[in-house]
CSV table of C-alpha atoms and ligand atoms in Angstrom, one decimal:
chain,number,residue,atom,x,y,z
A,991,MET,CA,125.4,87.5,264.5
A,992,LYS,CA,124.0,85.9,261.4
A,993,GLY,CA,120.6,86.8,260.0
A,994,PHE,CA,117.4,85.1,260.8
A,995,PHE,CA,113.7,85.3,260.2
A,996,ILE,CA,111.3,86.2,263.1
A,997,VAL,CA,107.6,86.4,262.7
A,998,MET,CA,104.9,87.7,265.0
A,999,GLU,CA,101.5,86.1,264.8
A,1000,GLY,CA,98.3,86.4,266.7
A,1001,PRO,CA,94.6,87.4,266.4
A,1002,ASP,CA,93.6,91.1,265.9
A,1003,GLY,CA,94.4,93.1,269.0
A,1004,SER,CA,97.0,90.7,270.4
A,1005,GLY,CA,99.6,93.4,270.7
A,1006,LYS,CA,102.0,92.2,267.9
A,1007,THR,CA,102.8,95.7,266.7
A,1008,THR,CA,103.5,97.0,270.3
A,1009,GLN,CA,105.9,94.1,270.7
A,1010,ILE,CA,107.7,94.8,267.4
A,1011,GLU,CA,108.2,98.5,268.5
A,1012,LEU,CA,109.7,97.4,271.8
A,1013,LEU,CA,112.0,94.9,270.0
A,1014,ARG,CA,113.1,97.7,267.6
A,1015,GLU,CA,114.3,99.8,270.7
A,1016,HIS,CA,116.2,96.8,272.0
A,1017,LEU,CA,117.9,96.0,268.7
A,1018,ASP,CA,118.8,99.6,268.3
A,1019,GLN,CA,120.4,99.6,271.7
A,1020,ILE,CA,122.5,96.6,271.0
A,1021,HIS,CA,123.4,98.0,267.5
A,1022,GLN,CA,122.0,95.0,265.8
A,1023,GLU,CA,121.0,95.3,262.1
A,1024,TYR,CA,117.5,94.4,261.3
A,1025,ILE,CA,114.6,95.1,259.1
A,1026,ILE,CA,110.9,95.2,260.2
A,1027,THR,CA,108.1,94.6,257.8
A,1028,ARG,CA,104.4,93.8,257.7
A,1029,GLU,CA,101.8,91.9,255.9
A,1030,PRO,CA,99.9,92.6,253.9
A,1031,GLY,CA,102.2,95.3,252.7
A,1032,GLY,CA,105.9,96.1,253.1
A,1033,THR,CA,106.5,96.9,249.4
A,1034,VAL,CA,105.0,99.5,247.1
A,1035,ILE,CA,102.8,96.9,245.4
A,1036,GLY,CA,102.0,95.2,248.7
A,1037,GLU,CA,100.8,98.4,250.3
A,1038,ALA,CA,98.5,99.0,247.3
A,1039,ILE,CA,97.2,95.5,247.7
A,1040,ARG,CA,96.7,96.1,251.4
A,1041,GLU,CA,94.4,99.1,250.7
A,1042,ILE,CA,92.2,96.9,248.5
A,1043,ILE,CA,92.1,93.9,250.9
A,1044,LEU,CA,91.3,95.9,254.1
A,1045,ASP,CA,88.9,98.5,252.6
A,1046,PRO,CA,85.5,98.0,254.4
A,1047,ALA,CA,83.7,99.0,251.2
A,1048,TYR,CA,84.6,95.7,249.5
A,1049,THR,CA,82.1,93.6,251.3
A,1050,GLU,CA,81.6,91.4,248.2
A,1051,MET,CA,85.2,90.2,248.1
A,1052,SER,CA,85.3,86.4,247.7
A,1053,PRO,CA,87.4,84.3,250.1
A,1054,VAL,CA,89.4,83.1,247.1
A,1055,THR,CA,90.1,86.6,245.9
A,1056,GLU,CA,91.2,87.5,249.4
A,1057,MET,CA,93.5,84.5,249.7
A,1058,LEU,CA,95.1,85.3,246.3
A,1059,LEU,CA,95.7,89.0,247.2
A,1060,TYR,CA,97.4,88.1,250.5
A,1061,ALA,CA,99.6,85.6,248.6
A,1062,ALA,CA,100.4,88.2,245.9
A,1063,SER,CA,101.4,90.8,248.6
A,1064,ARG,CA,103.6,88.1,250.2
A,1065,ALA,CA,105.3,87.0,247.0
A,1066,GLN,CA,106.3,90.6,246.3
A,1067,LEU,CA,107.6,91.0,249.9
A,1068,MET,CA,109.7,87.9,249.6
A,1069,LYS,CA,111.3,89.0,246.4
A,1070,ASP,CA,111.9,92.7,247.2
A,1071,VAL,CA,112.6,92.6,251.0
A,1072,ILE,CA,112.8,89.3,252.9
A,1073,ILE,CA,115.0,87.2,250.6
A,1074,PRO,CA,117.6,90.0,249.9
A,1075,ALA,CA,117.7,90.8,253.7
A,1076,LEU,CA,118.2,87.2,254.8
A,1077,GLU,CA,120.7,86.6,252.1
A,1078,SER,CA,122.7,89.5,253.3
A,1079,GLY,CA,122.7,88.2,256.9
A,1080,ARG,CA,120.2,90.6,258.5
A,1081,ILE,CA,117.5,89.8,261.1
A,1082,VAL,CA,114.1,90.1,259.5
A,1083,ILE,CA,111.1,90.7,261.7
A,1084,SER,CA,107.7,90.4,260.1
A,1085,ASP,CA,104.3,91.4,261.5
A,1086,ARG,CA,102.4,88.3,260.3
A,1087,PHE,CA,103.4,85.7,257.6
A,1088,VAL,CA,101.9,82.7,255.9
A,1089,ASP,CA,100.4,81.2,259.1
A,1090,SER,CA,98.0,84.2,259.1
A,1091,SER,CA,96.7,83.0,255.7
A,1092,MET,CA,96.6,79.4,257.0
A,1093,VAL,CA,94.4,80.6,259.9
A,1094,TYR,CA,92.3,83.4,258.4
A,1095,GLN,CA,91.8,82.1,254.9
A,1096,GLY,CA,92.5,78.4,255.4
A,1097,ILE,CA,90.4,77.9,258.6
A,1098,ALA,CA,88.2,80.9,259.3
A,1099,ARG,CA,87.2,81.3,255.6
A,1100,GLY,CA,87.2,77.6,255.1
A,1101,LEU,CA,89.4,77.3,252.1
A,1102,GLY,CA,91.6,74.6,253.7
A,1103,PRO,CA,95.3,74.8,254.7
A,1104,GLU,CA,96.4,72.6,251.8
A,1105,VAL,CA,95.0,75.1,249.2
A,1106,VAL,CA,96.5,78.0,251.1
A,1107,SER,CA,99.8,76.3,251.3
A,1108,ALA,CA,99.8,75.4,247.6
A,1109,VAL,CA,98.9,79.0,246.5
A,1110,ASN,CA,101.7,80.5,248.7
A,1111,ALA,CA,104.4,78.0,247.8
A,1112,PRO,CA,105.7,79.7,244.6
A,1113,GLY,CA,106.2,83.0,246.4
A,1114,ILE,CA,107.9,81.7,249.5
A,1115,GLY,CA,110.0,78.9,248.1
A,1116,SER,CA,112.1,77.1,250.7
A,1117,TYR,CA,112.4,80.1,253.1
A,1118,LYS,CA,110.9,79.5,256.6
A,1119,PRO,CA,110.7,81.6,259.8
A,1120,ASP,CA,113.3,80.6,262.4
A,1121,ARG,CA,110.9,81.6,265.2
A,1122,ILE,CA,107.2,82.5,265.2
A,1123,PHE,CA,106.0,84.3,268.4
A,1124,PHE,CA,102.3,83.5,268.8
A,1125,ILE,CA,100.7,86.0,271.0
A,1126,ASP,CA,97.6,84.3,272.2
A,1127,ILE,CA,94.6,86.4,273.4
A,1128,PRO,CA,90.9,85.7,273.8
A,1129,GLU,CA,89.1,87.1,270.7
A,1130,GLU,CA,86.8,89.4,272.8
A,1131,GLU,CA,89.8,91.0,274.5
A,1132,GLY,CA,91.6,91.5,271.1
A,1133,LEU,CA,88.6,93.1,269.5
A,1134,ARG,CA,87.9,95.3,272.6
A,1135,ARG,CA,91.5,96.7,272.3
A,1136,LYS,CA,91.2,97.2,268.5
A,1137,LYS,CA,87.9,99.2,268.9
A,1138,GLU,CA,89.7,101.5,271.4
A,1139,GLN,CA,92.6,102.1,269.0
A,1140,LYS,CA,91.1,102.8,265.6
A,1141,LYS,CA,88.3,102.4,263.0
A,1142,LEU,CA,88.0,98.7,262.3
A,1143,ASP,CA,89.1,97.4,258.9
A,1144,ARG,CA,87.2,94.9,256.7
A,1145,LEU,CA,88.6,91.8,258.4
A,1146,GLU,CA,88.2,93.2,261.9
A,1147,GLN,CA,84.6,94.0,261.1
A,1148,GLU,CA,83.8,90.3,260.7
A,1149,SER,CA,81.5,88.6,263.1
A,1150,ILE,CA,82.6,87.4,266.6
A,1151,ASP,CA,82.2,83.8,265.3
A,1152,PHE,CA,84.8,84.5,262.6
A,1153,HIS,CA,87.2,85.9,265.2
A,1154,HIS,CA,86.5,82.9,267.4
A,1155,MET,CA,87.5,80.6,264.5
A,1156,VAL,CA,90.7,82.7,264.1
A,1157,SER,CA,91.6,82.2,267.7
A,1158,GLU,CA,90.9,78.5,267.6
A,1159,GLY,CA,92.6,78.2,264.2
A,1160,TYR,CA,95.8,79.7,265.6
A,1161,ARG,CA,95.9,77.2,268.5
A,1162,LYS,CA,95.4,74.4,266.0
A,1163,VAL,CA,97.9,75.5,263.3
A,1164,LEU,CA,100.6,76.6,265.7
A,1165,SER,CA,100.4,74.1,268.5
A,1166,GLY,CA,103.2,71.6,269.1
A,1167,ARG,CA,105.6,73.1,266.5
A,1168,PRO,CA,109.3,73.5,267.5
A,1169,ASP,CA,109.5,76.8,265.5
A,1170,VAL,CA,106.6,78.4,267.6
A,1171,VAL,CA,106.8,80.1,271.0
A,1172,ARG,CA,103.3,80.7,272.4
A,1173,ILE,CA,103.0,83.7,274.7
A,1174,ASP,CA,100.0,84.6,276.8
A,1175,GLY,CA,98.9,87.9,275.4
A,1176,THR,CA,97.1,89.0,278.6
A,1177,LEU,CA,100.5,89.4,280.3
A,1178,GLN,CA,102.0,92.8,280.7
A,1179,ALA,CA,103.7,94.1,277.5
A,1180,GLU,CA,107.1,94.2,279.3
A,1181,GLU,CA,106.8,90.5,280.4
A,1182,ILE,CA,105.9,89.5,276.8
A,1183,GLN,CA,108.9,91.5,275.5
A,1184,ASP,CA,111.3,89.9,278.0
A,1185,ARG,CA,110.3,86.5,276.7
A,1186,ILE,CA,110.8,87.5,273.1
A,1187,ARG,CA,114.2,89.1,273.8
A,1188,ARG,CA,115.4,86.0,275.7
A,1189,GLU,CA,114.4,83.7,272.8
A,1190,ILE,CA,116.1,86.0,270.3
A,1191,GLY,CA,119.3,86.1,272.4
A,1192,TYR,CA,119.3,82.3,272.5
A,1193,LEU,CA,118.8,82.1,268.7
A,1194,ALA,CA,121.6,84.7,268.2
A,1195,GLY,CA,124.0,82.7,270.4
A,1196,ARG,CA,123.2,79.5,268.6
A,1197,GLU,CA,123.8,81.1,265.2
A,1198,GLN,CA,127.2,82.5,266.1
B,181,TYD,P1,97.2,93.6,260.6
B,181,TYD,O1,98.2,94.4,259.7
B,181,TYD,O2,97.7,92.8,261.7
B,181,TYD,O3,96.1,94.6,261.1
B,181,TYD,P2,96.3,96.0,261.9
B,181,TYD,O4,97.6,96.7,261.4
B,181,TYD,O5,95.1,96.7,261.6
B,181,TYD,O6,96.4,95.5,263.3
B,181,TYD,O7,96.5,92.6,259.6
B,181,TYD,C1,95.5,93.0,258.8
B,181,TYD,C2,94.4,92.0,258.7
B,181,TYD,O8,94.7,91.0,257.7
B,181,TYD,C3,94.2,91.2,260.0
B,181,TYD,O9,92.8,91.2,260.3
B,181,TYD,C4,94.6,89.8,259.6
B,181,TYD,C5,94.4,89.7,258.1
B,181,TYD,N1,95.3,88.8,257.4
B,181,TYD,C6,94.7,87.7,256.8
B,181,TYD,O10,93.5,87.5,256.8
B,181,TYD,N2,95.5,86.8,256.0
B,181,TYD,C7,96.9,87.1,255.9
B,181,TYD,O11,97.6,86.3,255.2
B,181,TYD,C8,97.4,88.2,256.6
B,181,TYD,C9,98.9,88.5,256.5
B,181,TYD,C10,96.6,89.1,257.3
């Protein structure tokens, strides 16, 4: 099986991380080589940037600073992890990628998708996800789940209006694209996972 690039996207609390863990079990069972990474983070520099971005103490952070920090973390992740893995034929699974910036910074923060796209272009180059799984969930449900799990980070502490723009933004940015599979995030975790595994099986078959 040749390598390809899978991305999980969705609002906070959509269950991306749970799905990635279930996928890890499956890939281990079928002895498939993969790497799993996350944004922001996934490298030493990226994890340091993550601490800054998500720290609830930095309430004064400007939207432009925020966009640049996400792009900086991503550029390092491309260079250190994603490009080498894809070039050596591995499956790469990333918890979020540039569409998160398109939605959170481009739409919810209002910087515009063109600006976000231009700022991210030098770090990403011509690499593109083969499939983006968009786990779609109403923002109230996502935030309710997050509050049960942990202390909210700086982005999660934003207003419900912000999270509403994120949910709407995802539907706008990801709808009608052939690289995107939308899954109803209110389904049972097992049902969502079945859908993801089927799609990856199909991709793997096509690549062989
Ligand atoms: P995530 O790691 O999904 O949060 P958690 O592990 O706490 O569930 O994402 C962290 C936050 O960063 C999330 O609120 C979405 C936001 N984000 C952006 O605003 N822009 C981006 O480009 C990325 C990658 C994430």
